[in-house]
Structures are given as structure tokens and as C-alpha cells.
mmCIF file with all atom_site columns, C-alpha atoms in Angstrom:
data_model
loop_
_atom_site.group_PDB
_atom_site.id
_atom_site.type_symbol
_atom_site.label_atom_id
_atom_site.label_alt_id
_atom_site.label_comp_id
_atom_site.label_asym_id
_atom_site.label_entity_id
_atom_site.label_seq_id
_atom_site.pdbx_PDB_ins_code
_atom_site.Cartn_x
_atom_site.Cartn_y
_atom_site.Cartn_z
_atom_site.occupancy
_atom_site.B_iso_or_equiv
_atom_site.pdbx_formal_charge
_atom_site.auth_seq_id
_atom_site.auth_comp_id
_atom_site.auth_asym_id
_atom_site.auth_atom_id
_atom_site.pdbx_PDB_model_num
ATOM 1   C CA . MET A 1 1   ? 29.916  -31.397 -29.042 1.00 0.00 ? 502 MET A CA 1
ATOM 2   C CA . ARG A 1 2   ? 30.037  -30.740 -25.622 1.00 0.00 ? 503 ARG A CA 1
ATOM 3   C CA . ARG A 1 3   ? 31.856  -27.594 -25.914 1.00 0.00 ? 504 ARG A CA 1
ATOM 4   C CA . ARG A 1 4   ? 29.142  -26.117 -27.969 1.00 0.00 ? 505 ARG A CA 1
ATOM 5   C CA . THR A 1 5   ? 26.179  -27.107 -25.447 1.00 0.00 ? 506 THR A CA 1
ATOM 6   C CA . LEU A 1 6   ? 28.156  -25.868 -22.408 1.00 0.00 ? 507 LEU A CA 1
ATOM 7   C CA . ILE A 1 7   ? 28.589  -22.577 -24.426 1.00 0.00 ? 508 ILE A CA 1
ATOM 8   C CA . SER A 1 8   ? 24.933  -22.422 -25.267 1.00 0.00 ? 509 SER A CA 1
ATOM 9   C CA . SER A 1 9   ? 23.658  -23.564 -21.810 1.00 0.00 ? 510 SER A CA 1
ATOM 10  C CA . ALA A 1 10  ? 25.678  -20.556 -20.225 1.00 0.00 ? 511 ALA A CA 1
ATOM 11  C CA . LEU A 1 11  ? 24.236  -18.112 -22.836 1.00 0.00 ? 512 LEU A CA 1
ATOM 12  C CA . ALA A 1 12  ? 20.559  -19.612 -22.387 1.00 0.00 ? 513 ALA A CA 1
ATOM 13  C CA . MET A 1 13  ? 21.485  -18.789 -18.604 1.00 0.00 ? 514 MET A CA 1
ATOM 14  C CA . LEU A 1 14  ? 22.432  -14.928 -19.080 1.00 0.00 ? 515 LEU A CA 1
ATOM 15  C CA . PRO A 1 15  ? 18.904  -13.322 -19.385 1.00 0.00 ? 516 PRO A CA 1
ATOM 16  C CA . VAL A 1 16  ? 18.295  -15.080 -16.039 1.00 0.00 ? 517 VAL A CA 1
ATOM 17  C CA . SER A 1 17  ? 21.273  -14.153 -14.291 1.00 0.00 ? 518 SER A CA 1
ATOM 18  C CA . LEU A 1 18  ? 20.688  -10.449 -15.270 1.00 0.00 ? 519 LEU A CA 1
ATOM 19  C CA . PHE A 1 19  ? 16.907  -10.406 -14.398 1.00 0.00 ? 520 PHE A CA 1
ATOM 20  C CA . ALA A 1 20  ? 18.332  -11.833 -10.902 1.00 0.00 ? 521 ALA A CA 1
ATOM 21  C CA . LYS A 1 21  ? 20.545  -9.176  -10.378 1.00 0.00 ? 522 LYS A CA 1
ATOM 22  C CA . VAL A 1 22  ? 18.043  -6.238  -11.524 1.00 0.00 ? 523 VAL A CA 1
ATOM 23  C CA . LYS A 1 23  ? 15.702  -7.532  -9.108  1.00 0.00 ? 524 LYS A CA 1
ATOM 24  C CA . HIS A 1 24  ? 17.984  -7.660  -6.378  1.00 0.00 ? 525 HIS A CA 1
ATOM 25  C CA . ASP A 1 25  ? 19.115  -4.295  -7.224  1.00 0.00 ? 526 ASP A CA 1
ATOM 26  C CA . ALA A 1 26  ? 15.651  -2.771  -6.886  1.00 0.00 ? 527 ALA A CA 1
ATOM 27  C CA . PHE A 1 27  ? 14.584  -4.425  -3.536  1.00 0.00 ? 528 PHE A CA 1
ATOM 28  C CA . ILE A 1 28  ? 17.157  -5.018  -1.004  1.00 0.00 ? 529 ILE A CA 1
ATOM 29  C CA . ARG A 1 29  ? 16.584  -6.472  2.314   1.00 0.00 ? 530 ARG A CA 1
ATOM 30  C CA . ALA A 1 30  ? 17.599  -4.320  4.875   1.00 0.00 ? 531 ALA A CA 1
ATOM 31  C CA . ASN A 1 31  ? 20.636  -5.796  6.919   1.00 0.00 ? 532 ASN A CA 1
ATOM 32  C CA . LYS A 1 32  ? 20.907  -3.428  9.789   1.00 0.00 ? 533 LYS A CA 1
ATOM 33  C CA . GLY A 1 33  ? 17.640  -1.908  11.800  1.00 0.00 ? 534 GLY A CA 1
ATOM 34  C CA . PHE A 1 34  ? 16.732  1.683   11.467  1.00 0.00 ? 535 PHE A CA 1
ATOM 35  C CA . LYS A 1 35  ? 14.480  4.343   13.272  1.00 0.00 ? 536 LYS A CA 1
ATOM 36  C CA . VAL A 1 36  ? 11.880  6.746   11.882  1.00 0.00 ? 537 VAL A CA 1
ATOM 37  C CA . ASN A 1 37  ? 10.897  9.229   14.499  1.00 0.00 ? 538 ASN A CA 1
ATOM 38  C CA . ALA A 1 38  ? 7.521   10.315  15.057  1.00 0.00 ? 539 ALA A CA 1
ATOM 39  C CA . GLY A 1 39  ? 6.075   12.252  12.470  1.00 0.00 ? 540 GLY A CA 1
ATOM 40  C CA . GLU A 1 40  ? 8.482   11.906  10.008  1.00 0.00 ? 541 GLU A CA 1
ATOM 41  C CA . ALA A 1 41  ? 8.575   9.620   6.731   1.00 0.00 ? 542 ALA A CA 1
ATOM 42  C CA . ARG A 1 42  ? 11.188  6.773   6.056   1.00 0.00 ? 543 ARG A CA 1
ATOM 43  C CA . PHE A 1 43  ? 12.795  9.096   3.318   1.00 0.00 ? 544 PHE A CA 1
ATOM 44  C CA . GLY A 1 44  ? 11.057  12.109  4.253   1.00 0.00 ? 545 GLY A CA 1
ATOM 45  C CA . THR A 1 45  ? 8.550   12.431  1.930   1.00 0.00 ? 546 THR A CA 1
ATOM 46  C CA . HIS A 1 46  ? 4.770   12.883  3.852   1.00 0.00 ? 547 HIS A CA 1
ATOM 47  C CA . TYR A 1 47  ? 2.033   11.626  0.849   1.00 0.00 ? 548 TYR A CA 1
ATOM 48  C CA . LYS A 1 48  ? -0.947  13.258  0.716   1.00 0.00 ? 549 LYS A CA 1
ATOM 49  C CA . MET A 1 49  ? -3.925  10.670  -0.932  1.00 0.00 ? 550 MET A CA 1
ATOM 50  C CA . LYS A 1 50  ? -5.531  13.795  -2.930  1.00 0.00 ? 551 LYS A CA 1
ATOM 51  C CA . GLY A 1 51  ? -8.565  12.898  -4.887  1.00 0.00 ? 552 GLY A CA 1
ATOM 52  C CA . VAL A 1 52  ? -9.155  9.928   -2.897  1.00 0.00 ? 553 VAL A CA 1
ATOM 53  C CA . THR A 1 53  ? -9.089  11.274  0.734   1.00 0.00 ? 554 THR A CA 1
ATOM 54  C CA . LEU A 1 54  ? -7.098  14.323  2.510   1.00 0.00 ? 555 LEU A CA 1
ATOM 55  C CA . ASN A 1 55  ? -5.512  11.649  4.298   1.00 0.00 ? 556 ASN A CA 1
ATOM 56  C CA . THR A 1 56  ? -1.385  12.060  4.690   1.00 0.00 ? 557 THR A CA 1
ATOM 57  C CA . LEU A 1 57  ? 0.610   8.765   4.590   1.00 0.00 ? 558 LEU A CA 1
ATOM 58  C CA . ASP A 1 58  ? 3.995   8.638   5.942   1.00 0.00 ? 559 ASP A CA 1
ATOM 59  C CA . ILE A 1 59  ? 6.537   5.314   4.830   1.00 0.00 ? 560 ILE A CA 1
ATOM 60  C CA . LYS A 1 60  ? 7.300   3.576   8.110   1.00 0.00 ? 561 LYS A CA 1
ATOM 61  C CA . ILE A 1 61  ? 8.976   0.556   6.746   1.00 0.00 ? 562 ILE A CA 1
ATOM 62  C CA . SER A 1 62  ? 9.518   0.493   2.756   1.00 0.00 ? 563 SER A CA 1
ATOM 63  C CA . GLY A 1 63  ? 8.757   -2.446  0.562   1.00 0.00 ? 564 GLY A CA 1
ATOM 64  C CA . LYS A 1 64  ? 12.752  -1.535  -0.439  1.00 0.00 ? 565 LYS A CA 1
ATOM 65  C CA . ASP A 1 65  ? 13.799  -2.368  2.925   1.00 0.00 ? 566 ASP A CA 1
ATOM 66  C CA . THR A 1 66  ? 11.994  -5.952  2.720   1.00 0.00 ? 567 THR A CA 1
ATOM 67  C CA . GLU A 1 67  ? 12.447  -7.307  -1.041  1.00 0.00 ? 568 GLU A CA 1
ATOM 68  C CA . ASN A 1 68  ? 8.761   -6.054  -1.265  1.00 0.00 ? 569 ASN A CA 1
ATOM 69  C CA . ASP A 1 69  ? 7.748   -8.211  1.567   1.00 0.00 ? 570 ASP A CA 1
ATOM 70  C CA . LEU A 1 70  ? 6.378   -5.789  3.663   1.00 0.00 ? 571 LEU A CA 1
ATOM 71  C CA . ALA A 1 71  ? 5.270   -2.184  3.466   1.00 0.00 ? 572 ALA A CA 1
ATOM 72  C CA . VAL A 1 72  ? 4.131   0.019   6.663   1.00 0.00 ? 573 VAL A CA 1
ATOM 73  C CA . PHE A 1 73  ? 2.686   3.439   6.840   1.00 0.00 ? 574 PHE A CA 1
ATOM 74  C CA . GLU A 1 74  ? 1.515   5.518   9.180   1.00 0.00 ? 575 GLU A CA 1
ATOM 75  C CA . GLN A 1 75  ? -1.653  7.342   7.848   1.00 0.00 ? 576 GLN A CA 1
ATOM 76  C CA . THR A 1 76  ? -3.130  10.663  9.476   1.00 0.00 ? 577 THR A CA 1
ATOM 77  C CA . GLY A 1 77  ? -6.836  10.808  8.515   1.00 0.00 ? 578 GLY A CA 1
ATOM 78  C CA . LEU A 1 78  ? -8.023  14.457  7.858   1.00 0.00 ? 579 LEU A CA 1
ATOM 79  C CA . THR A 1 79  ? -10.971 13.424  5.915   1.00 0.00 ? 580 THR A CA 1
ATOM 80  C CA . PRO A 1 80  ? -14.208 13.153  8.496   1.00 0.00 ? 581 PRO A CA 1
ATOM 81  C CA . LYS A 1 81  ? -16.866 11.419  6.832   1.00 0.00 ? 582 LYS A CA 1
ATOM 82  C CA . GLY A 1 82  ? -14.592 9.987   4.124   1.00 0.00 ? 583 GLY A CA 1
ATOM 83  C CA . GLY A 1 83  ? -12.856 7.058   2.984   1.00 0.00 ? 584 GLY A CA 1
ATOM 84  C CA . PRO A 1 84  ? -11.254 5.134   0.084   1.00 0.00 ? 585 PRO A CA 1
ATOM 85  C CA . PRO A 1 85  ? -13.908 3.409   -2.354  1.00 0.00 ? 586 PRO A CA 1
ATOM 86  C CA . LEU A 1 86  ? -14.438 -0.033  -1.865  1.00 0.00 ? 587 LEU A CA 1
ATOM 87  C CA . HIS A 1 87  ? -11.806 -1.924  -3.426  1.00 0.00 ? 588 HIS A CA 1
ATOM 88  C CA . ILE A 1 88  ? -9.851  -5.468  -3.455  1.00 0.00 ? 589 ILE A CA 1
ATOM 89  C CA . HIS A 1 89  ? -6.257  -5.924  -3.243  1.00 0.00 ? 590 HIS A CA 1
ATOM 90  C CA . PRO A 1 90  ? -5.808  -9.613  -5.455  1.00 0.00 ? 591 PRO A CA 1
ATOM 91  C CA . HIS A 1 91  ? -2.057  -9.645  -4.102  1.00 0.00 ? 592 HIS A CA 1
ATOM 92  C CA . GLN A 1 92  ? -1.817  -8.327  -0.726  1.00 0.00 ? 593 GLN A CA 1
ATOM 93  C CA . ASP A 1 93  ? -3.334  -8.848  3.053   1.00 0.00 ? 594 ASP A CA 1
ATOM 94  C CA . GLU A 1 94  ? -3.838  -5.321  4.600   1.00 0.00 ? 595 GLU A CA 1
ATOM 95  C CA . TRP A 1 95  ? -3.795  -4.807  8.207   1.00 0.00 ? 596 TRP A CA 1
ATOM 96  C CA . PHE A 1 96  ? -5.032  -1.556  10.127  1.00 0.00 ? 597 PHE A CA 1
ATOM 97  C CA . TYR A 1 97  ? -4.054  -0.720  13.566  1.00 0.00 ? 598 TYR A CA 1
ATOM 98  C CA . VAL A 1 98  ? -6.670  2.086   15.054  1.00 0.00 ? 599 VAL A CA 1
ATOM 99  C CA . ILE A 1 99  ? -4.068  5.081   16.927  1.00 0.00 ? 600 ILE A CA 1
ATOM 100 C CA . GLU A 1 100 ? -6.850  8.036   17.326  1.00 0.00 ? 601 GLU A CA 1
ATOM 101 C CA . GLY A 1 101 ? -10.353 8.409   15.965  1.00 0.00 ? 602 GLY A CA 1
ATOM 102 C CA . GLU A 1 102 ? -13.357 6.102   15.306  1.00 0.00 ? 603 GLU A CA 1
ATOM 103 C CA . TYR A 1 103 ? -13.905 4.400   11.913  1.00 0.00 ? 604 TYR A CA 1
ATOM 104 C CA . ILE A 1 104 ? -16.104 2.041   10.266  1.00 0.00 ? 605 ILE A CA 1
ATOM 105 C CA . PHE A 1 105 ? -14.783 -0.760  7.972   1.00 0.00 ? 606 PHE A CA 1
ATOM 106 C CA . GLN A 1 106 ? -16.395 -3.210  5.904   1.00 0.00 ? 607 GLN A CA 1
ATOM 107 C CA . VAL A 1 107 ? -14.871 -6.260  5.019   1.00 0.00 ? 608 VAL A CA 1
ATOM 108 C CA . GLY A 1 108 ? -16.879 -8.098  2.807   1.00 0.00 ? 609 GLY A CA 1
ATOM 109 C CA . ASP A 1 109 ? -20.526 -8.318  3.714   1.00 0.00 ? 610 ASP A CA 1
ATOM 110 C CA . ASP A 1 110 ? -18.955 -7.709  7.618   1.00 0.00 ? 611 ASP A CA 1
ATOM 111 C CA . THR A 1 111 ? -19.521 -4.019  9.137   1.00 0.00 ? 612 THR A CA 1
ATOM 112 C CA . TYR A 1 112 ? -16.705 -3.226  11.968  1.00 0.00 ? 613 TYR A CA 1
ATOM 113 C CA . GLN A 1 113 ? -16.646 -0.347  14.731  1.00 0.00 ? 614 GLN A CA 1
ATOM 114 C CA . MET A 1 114 ? -13.169 0.935   15.465  1.00 0.00 ? 615 MET A CA 1
ATOM 115 C CA . LYS A 1 115 ? -11.903 3.154   17.796  1.00 0.00 ? 616 LYS A CA 1
ATOM 116 C CA . ALA A 1 116 ? -8.363  3.572   18.922  1.00 0.00 ? 617 ALA A CA 1
ATOM 117 C CA . GLY A 1 117 ? -6.284  0.441   20.095  1.00 0.00 ? 618 GLY A CA 1
ATOM 118 C CA . ASP A 1 118 ? -8.357  -2.024  17.720  1.00 0.00 ? 619 ASP A CA 1
ATOM 119 C CA . THR A 1 119 ? -6.672  -4.094  15.074  1.00 0.00 ? 620 THR A CA 1
ATOM 120 C CA . ILE A 1 120 ? -8.083  -5.162  11.886  1.00 0.00 ? 621 ILE A CA 1
ATOM 121 C CA . PHE A 1 121 ? -6.992  -7.748  9.088   1.00 0.00 ? 622 PHE A CA 1
ATOM 122 C CA . LEU A 1 122 ? -8.369  -7.408  5.798   1.00 0.00 ? 623 LEU A CA 1
ATOM 123 C CA . PRO A 1 123 ? -7.502  -10.525 3.326   1.00 0.00 ? 624 PRO A CA 1
ATOM 124 C CA . ARG A 1 124 ? -6.657  -10.113 -0.072  1.00 0.00 ? 625 ARG A CA 1
ATOM 125 C CA . ASN A 1 125 ? -9.217  -10.792 -2.772  1.00 0.00 ? 626 ASN A CA 1
ATOM 126 C CA . VAL A 1 126 ? -11.979 -9.535  -0.017  1.00 0.00 ? 627 VAL A CA 1
ATOM 127 C CA . LYS A 1 127 ? -13.333 -6.129  -0.865  1.00 0.00 ? 628 LYS A CA 1
ATOM 128 C CA . HIS A 1 128 ? -13.062 -3.474  1.936   1.00 0.00 ? 629 HIS A CA 1
ATOM 129 C CA . ALA A 1 129 ? -13.432 0.588   2.345   1.00 0.00 ? 630 ALA A CA 1
ATOM 130 C CA . PHE A 1 130 ? -13.349 2.403   5.612   1.00 0.00 ? 631 PHE A CA 1
ATOM 131 C CA . VAL A 1 131 ? -14.963 5.722   6.437   1.00 0.00 ? 632 VAL A CA 1
ATOM 132 C CA . GLN A 1 132 ? -13.427 8.134   8.822   1.00 0.00 ? 633 GLN A CA 1
ATOM 133 C CA . LEU A 1 133 ? -16.072 9.229   11.888  1.00 0.00 ? 634 LEU A CA 1
ATOM 134 C CA . THR A 1 134 ? -14.355 11.667  13.959  1.00 0.00 ? 635 THR A CA 1
ATOM 135 C CA . GLU A 1 135 ? -12.526 15.059  12.941  1.00 0.00 ? 636 GLU A CA 1
ATOM 136 C CA . LYS A 1 136 ? -9.080  13.413  12.824  1.00 0.00 ? 637 LYS A CA 1
ATOM 137 C CA . GLY A 1 137 ? -7.804  9.683   12.883  1.00 0.00 ? 638 GLY A CA 1
ATOM 138 C CA . ARG A 1 138 ? -4.086  8.096   13.178  1.00 0.00 ? 639 ARG A CA 1
ATOM 139 C CA . MET A 1 139 ? -3.434  4.381   11.610  1.00 0.00 ? 640 MET A CA 1
ATOM 140 C CA . ILE A 1 140 ? -0.604  2.199   11.166  1.00 0.00 ? 641 ILE A CA 1
ATOM 141 C CA . VAL A 1 141 ? -1.266  0.324   7.917   1.00 0.00 ? 642 VAL A CA 1
ATOM 142 C CA . SER A 1 142 ? 0.808   -3.051  6.709   1.00 0.00 ? 643 SER A CA 1
ATOM 143 C CA . TYR A 1 143 ? 0.816   -4.169  3.175   1.00 0.00 ? 644 TYR A CA 1
ATOM 144 C CA . LEU A 1 144 ? 1.656   -7.978  2.600   1.00 0.00 ? 645 LEU A CA 1
ATOM 145 C CA . PRO A 1 145 ? 3.395   -8.007  0.226   1.00 0.00 ? 646 PRO A CA 1
ATOM 146 C CA . ALA A 1 146 ? 3.982   -4.187  -0.322  1.00 0.00 ? 647 ALA A CA 1
ATOM 147 C CA . GLY A 1 147 ? 2.974   -4.540  -3.626  1.00 0.00 ? 648 GLY A CA 1
ATOM 148 C CA . LYS A 1 148 ? 2.743   -1.103  -5.617  1.00 0.00 ? 649 LYS A CA 1
ATOM 149 C CA . MET A 1 149 ? 1.322   0.873   -3.005  1.00 0.00 ? 650 MET A CA 1
ATOM 150 C CA . GLU A 1 150 ? 4.364   3.184   -2.035  1.00 0.00 ? 651 GLU A CA 1
ATOM 151 C CA . SER A 1 151 ? 3.898   4.148   -6.006  1.00 0.00 ? 652 SER A CA 1
ATOM 152 C CA . PHE A 1 152 ? 0.062   4.513   -5.631  1.00 0.00 ? 653 PHE A CA 1
ATOM 153 C CA . PHE A 1 153 ? 0.470   7.116   -3.165  1.00 0.00 ? 654 PHE A CA 1
ATOM 154 C CA . GLU A 1 154 ? 2.936   8.805   -5.007  1.00 0.00 ? 655 GLU A CA 1
ATOM 155 C CA . VAL A 1 155 ? 0.749   8.866   -8.063  1.00 0.00 ? 656 VAL A CA 1
ATOM 156 C CA . THR A 1 156 ? -2.173  10.426  -5.682  1.00 0.00 ? 657 THR A CA 1
ATOM 157 C CA . ASP A 1 157 ? 0.180   13.208  -4.237  1.00 0.00 ? 658 ASP A CA 1
ATOM 158 C CA . LYS A 1 158 ? 0.952   14.859  -7.666  1.00 0.00 ? 659 LYS A CA 1
ATOM 159 C CA . TRP A 1 159 ? -2.639  14.784  -8.518  1.00 0.00 ? 660 TRP A CA 1
ATOM 160 C CA . THR A 1 160 ? -3.497  19.004  -8.454  1.00 0.00 ? 661 THR A CA 1
ATOM 161 C CA . THR A 1 161 ? -7.376  18.677  -9.306  1.00 0.00 ? 662 THR A CA 1
ATOM 162 C CA . PRO A 1 162 ? -9.557  16.206  -8.515  1.00 0.00 ? 663 PRO A CA 1
ATOM 163 C CA . PRO A 1 163 ? -9.847  13.059  -10.746 1.00 0.00 ? 664 PRO A CA 1
ATOM 164 C CA . SER A 1 164 ? -12.613 11.750  -12.386 1.00 0.00 ? 665 SER A CA 1
ATOM 165 C CA . LYS A 1 165 ? -14.237 8.168   -11.311 1.00 0.00 ? 666 LYS A CA 1
ATOM 166 C CA . GLU A 1 166 ? -12.753 7.069   -14.243 1.00 0.00 ? 667 GLU A CA 1
ATOM 167 C CA . GLU A 1 167 ? -9.216  8.350   -13.544 1.00 0.00 ? 668 GLU A CA 1
ATOM 168 C CA . ILE A 1 168 ? -9.104  6.613   -9.992  1.00 0.00 ? 669 ILE A CA 1
ATOM 169 C CA . THR A 1 169 ? -10.233 3.031   -11.492 1.00 0.00 ? 670 THR A CA 1
ATOM 170 C CA . ARG A 1 170 ? -7.289  3.516   -13.827 1.00 0.00 ? 671 ARG A CA 1
ATOM 171 C CA . VAL A 1 171 ? -4.964  4.369   -11.142 1.00 0.00 ? 672 VAL A CA 1
ATOM 172 C CA . PHE A 1 172 ? -6.277  1.708   -8.782  1.00 0.00 ? 673 PHE A CA 1
ATOM 173 C CA . ALA A 1 173 ? -5.972  -0.647  -11.473 1.00 0.00 ? 674 ALA A CA 1
ATOM 174 C CA . GLU A 1 174 ? -2.095  0.512   -12.559 1.00 0.00 ? 675 GLU A CA 1
ATOM 175 C CA . HIS A 1 175 ? -1.393  -0.686  -8.615  1.00 0.00 ? 676 HIS A CA 1
ATOM 176 C CA . ASP A 1 176 ? -2.901  -3.881  -8.583  1.00 0.00 ? 677 ASP A CA 1
ATOM 177 C CA . MET A 1 177 ? -6.202  -2.780  -6.805  1.00 0.00 ? 678 MET A CA 1
ATOM 178 C CA . ILE A 1 178 ? -9.970  -3.302  -8.378  1.00 0.00 ? 679 ILE A CA 1
ATOM 179 C CA . VAL A 1 179 ? -12.466 -0.360  -7.523  1.00 0.00 ? 680 VAL A CA 1
ATOM 180 C CA . ALA A 1 180 ? -15.572 -2.717  -6.306  1.00 0.00 ? 681 ALA A CA 1
ATOM 181 C CA . GLY A 1 181 ? -18.002 0.093   -5.147  1.00 0.00 ? 682 GLY A CA 1
ATOM 182 C CA . PRO A 1 182 ? -18.899 3.664   -4.132  1.00 0.00 ? 683 PRO A CA 1
ATOM 183 C CA . PRO A 1 183 ? -16.742 5.129   -0.558  1.00 0.00 ? 684 PRO A CA 1
ATOM 184 C CA . LEU A 1 184 ? -19.022 3.859   2.696   1.00 0.00 ? 685 LEU A CA 1
ATOM 185 C CA . LYS A 1 185 ? -21.107 6.696   4.155   1.00 0.00 ? 686 LYS A CA 1
ATOM 186 C CA . ALA A 1 186 ? -20.920 7.659   7.736   1.00 0.00 ? 687 ALA A CA 1
ATOM 187 C CA . GLU A 1 187 ? -24.226 6.621   9.448   1.00 0.00 ? 688 GLU A CA 1
#
């Protein structure tokens, strides 16, 4: 009887151990430091956020490096008077550091004027958006946890024609974001 229980228990644990291995193989925490040079991306791909903005996003620290705890991007803003739609990240906090240019951010019901050197924190479950006020801008953007943001930028990079509002809403939803309104207007 004990042998049968032992075998049943071992077999019951098999799916758990297989899942643990799959998760482990998908996200392996970096155990050695690395450097990403200025103007370069972690894996060599410069993502264009086509259809939402014209911005370029370079992965600097990947969710693959951190067991999906953190992702860091350098965003080059090439969309004067443009930005993403008002949206919500239900599972992620977001942090921006402005390197160059000027922006307006809406976080909940509050509006913030941002310039080089400014930092802003966007908590999960709070609607937010930004609009770029200058011809060019650059920001560091972090997502905690990394979530599906790398995959989101891979998808938007592949768009060859402007997506419909429905397509944008669908792709946001597939990547754990909720579109909550139109993009902000530059004043």
C-alpha cells in the first residue's frame, strides 16, 4: 500500500516538476554582469513602435536577464506632439527618466511637465499616457515586472500599415494592457 502511495505521489508531482523546468529555461537570471553600449540594444534589435508612435525602443536589460522581474528600455522619441493612448498596466509599475526633450505625462488625474533629468513613477492599475513636446526626446523606461513588454514592442515593430483602433486595443490587451482613452494632446 505504501509503495502505491509513493508511486502515485511521484507521478502527481511530475507535471509540477516539468512546469518548473520550463519556467526555469524560459527565464534564467543573469549570473554575470554585462554591458550594453550607447546606441545599441541588448540583443541587437532596435524596435520601432509603429502605429502607436514612431519611437525606437532598445532593450538595455531584458526580462530574460531577470527571471522577468525587470525590463529596461531606452526610448528615442521621434514623435513630436505624439504619444501612446491613455492606458493601464494591471500587473506592472512603470518608471521613466527623461534624458532629452520635454514631455507631459498624465498619471491618474494628475498632469506633470517633464524635462531632462526628471523622473516619474507610474503605479500599476493607474491610467497614464505621455505626449512628446519637442522634436526629439529620449527616456529610460523600466517595467516592474517585465511582463510582456518586449513581446509587445516586437509586434508593433512588425506592423507594415497603420493599425486600426481595434487592432491597437487588441494588441494592448494581448500584452496585459488596457486602452483607457485616446493619446494626450500637446497644448
